[in-house]
XYZ file of C-alpha atoms in Angstrom:
257
model
C -4.680 -3.446 26.044
C -6.219 -0.380 24.451
C -5.070 0.785 21.025
C -5.311 4.298 19.601
C -3.018 4.116 16.558
C -2.216 1.726 13.716
C 0.107 1.632 10.726
C -0.883 -0.324 7.622
C 0.366 -0.519 4.046
C -1.572 -1.095 0.848
C -0.626 -4.192 -1.177
C 1.571 -3.517 -4.195
C 1.024 -4.748 -7.736
C 3.897 -7.170 -7.015
C 1.974 -8.729 -4.102
C 1.569 -12.080 -5.841
C 5.377 -12.369 -6.117
C 5.768 -12.540 -2.351
C 6.732 -15.548 -0.261
C 4.042 -18.194 0.135
C 3.707 -21.861 1.024
C -0.101 -21.877 1.072
C -0.690 -23.402 -2.387
C -4.017 -21.584 -2.649
C -3.300 -19.825 -5.926
C -2.277 -16.262 -6.696
C -4.044 -13.418 -4.905
C -6.270 -11.053 -6.883
C -4.852 -7.578 -6.351
C -8.104 -5.632 -6.597
C -9.801 -7.964 -4.143
C -6.813 -7.665 -1.808
C -7.094 -3.862 -1.955
C -10.809 -4.044 -1.149
C -10.155 -6.400 1.753
C -7.478 -4.011 3.007
C -9.935 -1.110 2.871
C -12.425 -3.128 4.933
C -9.665 -3.940 7.417
C -8.671 -0.301 7.858
C -12.324 0.639 8.248
C -12.702 -1.947 11.022
C -9.708 -0.494 12.860
C -11.131 2.997 12.523
C -14.518 1.874 13.824
C -12.698 0.575 16.894
C -11.342 4.072 17.496
C -7.884 3.822 15.940
C -6.187 6.541 13.936
C -4.750 4.679 10.934
C -1.721 5.611 8.878
C -2.083 3.912 5.485
C 1.275 3.754 3.728
C 1.419 3.596 -0.071
C 2.312 0.350 -1.860
C 6.005 -0.601 -1.930
C 6.419 -2.646 -5.130
C 10.100 -3.378 -4.411
C 8.955 -5.461 -1.449
C 6.056 -7.772 -2.410
C 5.446 -8.849 1.203
C 5.483 -5.320 2.621
C 1.712 -5.248 3.186
C 2.464 -7.445 6.215
C 3.817 -4.554 8.276
C 3.541 -6.409 11.581
C 6.752 -8.276 10.806
C 8.834 -5.081 10.694
C 8.545 -4.063 14.348
C 7.211 -4.668 17.831
C 5.393 -1.676 19.277
C 4.076 -0.873 22.747
C 2.573 2.290 24.177
C 5.953 3.816 25.000
C 8.654 2.200 22.874
C 9.279 0.284 19.664
C 11.719 -2.401 18.559
C 12.666 -2.534 14.896
C 12.682 -6.173 13.822
C 15.117 -7.890 11.478
C 12.998 -10.077 9.166
C 14.213 -13.610 8.691
C 13.509 -13.619 4.950
C 16.359 -11.894 3.095
C 13.954 -10.352 0.587
C 12.181 -8.465 3.390
C 15.147 -6.838 5.124
C 14.712 -3.565 3.241
C 11.190 -3.135 4.600
C 12.514 -1.924 7.940
C 14.172 1.224 6.539
C 11.041 3.315 6.039
C 9.388 1.841 9.115
C 12.365 2.900 11.237
C 11.920 6.504 10.115
C 8.186 6.411 10.828
C 8.523 4.843 14.258
C 11.263 7.251 15.310
C 8.747 10.012 14.665
C 6.139 8.357 16.888
C 8.360 6.965 19.667
C 11.177 8.568 21.644
C 12.595 5.132 22.471
C 13.323 2.890 19.494
C 15.532 -0.196 19.742
C 16.699 -2.443 16.903
C 17.425 -6.143 16.443
C 20.992 -6.522 15.194
C 22.765 -9.157 13.083
C 23.113 -12.125 13.508
C 19.689 -11.969 15.102
C 16.555 -12.402 13.016
C 13.082 -11.587 14.259
C 9.682 -11.269 12.593
C 7.030 -9.326 14.473
C 4.580 -12.120 13.710
C 6.500 -14.292 16.161
C 5.755 -11.961 19.066
C 2.518 -12.267 21.033
C 1.852 -9.768 23.810
C -0.327 -10.834 26.722
C -0.684 -7.740 28.905
C 2.771 -7.225 30.472
C 4.185 -10.523 29.208
C 5.474 -11.443 25.756
C 5.716 -14.846 24.097
C 8.484 -14.966 21.483
C 8.393 -17.743 18.915
C 11.510 -19.390 17.516
C 10.641 -20.186 13.911
C 12.058 -20.339 10.408
C 12.018 -16.512 10.520
C 13.073 -15.773 14.117
C 16.255 -17.235 15.575
C 17.428 -17.628 19.165
C 19.734 -14.622 18.941
C 16.959 -12.340 17.744
C 14.598 -13.633 20.414
C 17.221 -13.067 23.113
C 17.817 -9.500 21.934
C 14.115 -8.732 22.091
C 13.849 -10.297 25.550
C 16.601 -7.974 26.781
C 14.901 -4.893 25.344
C 11.623 -5.918 26.943
C 13.346 -6.457 30.290
C 14.742 -2.910 30.102
C 11.155 -1.666 30.047
C 9.933 -3.967 32.850
C 8.190 -6.483 30.568
C 8.639 -10.218 31.066
C 9.013 -12.676 28.194
C 9.154 -16.361 27.377
C 10.527 -18.158 24.344
C 8.328 -20.705 22.557
C 9.995 -22.853 19.848
C 7.611 -23.706 16.995
C 9.955 -25.035 14.286
C 8.764 -28.604 14.848
C 5.221 -27.776 13.758
C 4.810 -28.016 9.997
C 2.663 -25.294 8.507
C 2.980 -22.813 11.387
C 4.907 -19.867 9.943
C 4.828 -17.555 12.955
C 3.827 -17.918 16.585
C 0.809 -15.704 15.944
C -0.254 -18.003 13.132
C -1.174 -20.300 16.015
C -1.570 -18.303 19.238
C -3.359 -14.973 19.750
C -4.453 -13.090 22.838
C -8.117 -12.114 22.940
C -8.046 -10.338 26.298
C -9.524 -11.441 29.634
C -6.728 -13.988 30.118
C -7.916 -15.874 27.028
C -5.852 -17.273 24.158
C -7.117 -18.527 20.811
C -4.847 -21.418 19.872
C -4.037 -23.970 17.215
C -4.585 -27.466 18.698
C -0.913 -28.306 18.177
C 0.068 -25.678 20.767
C -2.945 -25.961 23.055
C -1.135 -28.091 25.637
C 2.161 -26.214 25.579
C 3.384 -25.506 29.104
C 3.754 -21.780 28.363
C 0.003 -21.352 27.962
C -1.374 -23.505 30.775
C -2.345 -20.641 33.073
C -4.615 -19.059 30.457
C -8.088 -19.952 29.307
C -7.564 -21.541 25.891
C -10.064 -21.534 23.054
C -8.865 -24.259 20.690
C -9.710 -24.057 16.999
C -10.004 -27.246 14.970
C -6.950 -28.358 13.016
C -8.839 -27.960 9.745
C -9.538 -24.340 10.740
C -5.995 -23.665 11.965
C -5.707 -20.507 9.849
C -8.472 -18.908 11.908
C -6.354 -19.004 15.073
C -5.041 -15.685 13.785
C -7.845 -13.499 15.087
C -7.133 -9.969 16.269
C -8.500 -8.245 19.363
C -8.839 -4.500 18.744
C -10.238 -2.716 21.772
C -13.783 -4.055 22.273
C -13.944 -6.227 19.145
C -12.270 -9.438 17.976
C -11.665 -9.447 14.230
C -12.253 -12.958 12.866
C -11.406 -14.145 9.332
C -14.605 -14.995 7.478
C -15.271 -18.536 6.319
C -14.661 -20.188 9.695
C -18.080 -20.461 11.376
C -16.868 -22.841 14.092
C -14.181 -20.417 15.191
C -16.604 -17.506 15.049
C -19.016 -19.380 17.301
C -16.192 -20.402 19.647
C -15.118 -16.788 20.136
C -18.668 -15.485 20.480
C -19.658 -18.146 23.020
C -16.635 -17.144 25.085
C -18.239 -13.733 25.446
C -16.410 -11.649 22.858
C -17.903 -9.174 20.415
C -16.817 -10.081 16.875
C -16.491 -8.657 13.387
C -15.842 -10.933 10.410
C -13.398 -9.796 7.742
C -12.542 -11.525 4.484
C -8.783 -12.192 4.405
C -8.782 -14.751 1.577
C -6.206 -12.977 -0.593
C -3.817 -12.590 2.333
C -4.260 -16.221 3.326
C -2.941 -17.120 -0.126
C 0.282 -15.327 0.814
C 0.665 -16.850 4.300
C -0.743 -13.746 6.005
C -3.521 -13.164 8.501
C -5.404 -10.303 10.121
C -2.751 -9.436 12.692
C -0.062 -9.286 9.995
C -1.654 -6.272 8.312
C -0.997 -3.663 10.983
C 1.201 -2.372 13.759
C -0.950 -1.274 16.696
C -0.344 0.714 19.836
């Protein structure tokens, strides 16, 4: 998958008021802004044109734009976030994506769907059922994907404590390779892929992000970095500490197509 565009949003001064179960303390806003700047720079160095939206203080979690939509090269699906406080985030994103895509679908009530629960592997999509994405929302997305000749598979993750979204635990690195949390490493859905399994203590680092020729890896996880490098991937480390405090990872910070 080759990306040319990305949408990101700067963290607001209300960022620390967002939803979090991490118990790692409050994020430092200035540090979060600096980390965001480094993130955007990494996307640009990989050849992406980045739209950086201004902060949206009404929505503390809005820096995590990935949850608002699912985007491909030729269509988009507006999500319906499972957290009530995040529903309003889709309004502006809908306007933006309608400008970029001629085909835009939308998840409707009673469905809920966070983009973080959707992992694309070439022409196939894994859709996680989680505390944020319900069966109805997953089924709606599967139907939209089918309309565009994509296949999909539903992967329930509610039983795994501490895994917020599917992509908190499973990410596609390219070359038929997944980076996975050990709790999902033996799941039947992933058996046909090469699996790089992070340690349970480094579970957060399963959320790496492949952007064209580079895999972005959260800093502070040397074992995961080595695992990805030994598998033959070029890497760039990025500090995501302030986003980890708010249950977010590297993939959460952008929409890419």
